[in-house]
Amino acid sequence: MPIKSYLAHPETGQKEVLMKALSKIDHCDVIPAENKELLIVVTDTDNKTDDEKVKESIEAIESLKLLAMVSGFNTPKNK
């Protein structure tokens, strides 16, 4: 189960637009920074394929200026 965290930098004045777009993506949680024009994004997917799809969906958002991964790890799935 890949779990990753990112810093999402919006285009100027687009923080709310970006937050709404990110909130619509499955496996994606969004936390707005209180003192910066910045969003914290955490993704939690079941496999590498889903992880790539989520990342591609995020990168396709027009109000996104820059996406920087902060941390990522893969936890084994319990059977």
Short mmCIF file of C-alpha atoms in Angstrom, two decimals:
data_model
loop_
_atom_site.label_atom_id
_atom_site.label_comp_id
_atom_site.label_asym_id
_atom_site.label_seq_id
_atom_site.Cartn_x
_atom_site.Cartn_y
_atom_site.Cartn_z
CA MET A 1 0.00 0.00 0.00
CA PRO A 2 1.89 3.07 -1.22
CA ILE A 3 1.44 6.10 1.03
CA LYS A 4 2.92 9.39 -0.15
CA SER A 5 2.84 13.01 0.94
CA TYR A 6 3.31 16.02 -1.30
CA LEU A 7 3.45 19.79 -1.15
CA ALA A 8 1.16 21.22 -3.81
CA HIS A 9 1.88 24.78 -4.90
CA PRO A 10 -1.08 26.41 -6.68
CA GLU A 11 -0.95 28.93 -9.47
CA THR A 12 -1.26 32.49 -8.10
CA GLY A 13 -4.65 32.99 -6.45
CA GLN A 14 -5.78 29.42 -7.19
CA LYS A 15 -5.40 27.76 -3.77
CA GLU A 16 -9.14 27.22 -3.23
CA VAL A 17 -9.64 25.98 -6.79
CA LEU A 18 -6.78 23.51 -6.41
CA MET A 19 -8.04 22.34 -3.02
CA LYS A 20 -11.50 21.59 -4.46
CA ALA A 21 -10.03 19.72 -7.43
CA LEU A 22 -7.73 17.64 -5.22
CA SER A 23 -10.58 16.83 -2.83
CA LYS A 24 -12.48 15.14 -5.68
CA ILE A 25 -9.70 12.59 -6.31
CA ASP A 26 -10.13 9.19 -4.65
CA HIS A 27 -7.33 8.08 -2.26
CA CYS A 28 -6.29 11.72 -1.81
CA ASP A 29 -6.53 13.83 1.37
CA VAL A 30 -5.84 17.58 1.32
CA ILE A 31 -4.76 19.81 4.20
CA PRO A 32 -4.38 23.56 3.60
CA ALA A 33 -1.35 25.27 5.10
CA GLU A 34 -2.38 28.06 7.46
CA ASN A 35 0.41 30.51 6.73
CA LYS A 36 1.40 29.80 3.12
CA GLU A 37 -0.19 29.58 -0.30
CA LEU A 38 0.36 25.83 -0.16
CA LEU A 39 -1.52 22.54 0.23
CA ILE A 40 -0.39 19.31 1.86
CA VAL A 41 -1.55 16.25 -0.06
CA VAL A 42 -1.50 12.68 1.28
CA THR A 43 -2.26 9.75 -1.00
CA ASP A 44 -2.98 6.19 0.15
CA THR A 45 -3.54 3.60 -2.57
CA ASP A 46 -3.80 -0.18 -2.75
CA ASN A 47 -1.07 -0.75 -5.33
CA LYS A 48 1.53 0.89 -7.55
CA THR A 49 -0.83 1.12 -10.53
CA ASP A 50 -3.45 3.05 -8.54
CA ASP A 51 -0.68 5.22 -7.08
CA GLU A 52 0.47 6.24 -10.57
CA LYS A 53 -3.11 6.98 -11.65
CA VAL A 54 -3.65 9.25 -8.63
CA LYS A 55 -0.38 11.09 -9.28
CA GLU A 56 -1.29 11.57 -12.96
CA SER A 57 -4.72 12.92 -11.94
CA ILE A 58 -3.10 15.39 -9.56
CA GLU A 59 -0.52 16.55 -12.13
CA ALA A 60 -3.29 17.13 -14.71
CA ILE A 61 -5.00 19.83 -12.60
CA GLU A 62 -4.60 23.22 -14.30
CA SER A 63 -4.45 25.22 -11.06
CA LEU A 64 -1.40 23.21 -9.91
CA LYS A 65 1.91 25.02 -10.39
CA LEU A 66 4.28 22.54 -8.69
CA LEU A 67 3.96 19.18 -6.95
CA ALA A 68 6.84 18.12 -4.69
CA MET A 69 6.91 14.72 -2.98
CA VAL A 70 7.97 15.00 0.65
CA SER A 71 7.78 11.38 1.77
CA GLY A 72 6.77 8.03 0.38
CA PHE A 73 6.74 4.47 1.63
CA ASN A 74 5.10 1.16 0.89
CA THR A 75 3.47 -0.86 3.64
CA PRO A 76 2.82 -4.58 3.12
CA LYS A 77 -0.83 -5.44 2.68
CA ASN A 78 -2.18 -7.78 5.36
CA LYS A 79 -3.77 -10.90 3.96
#
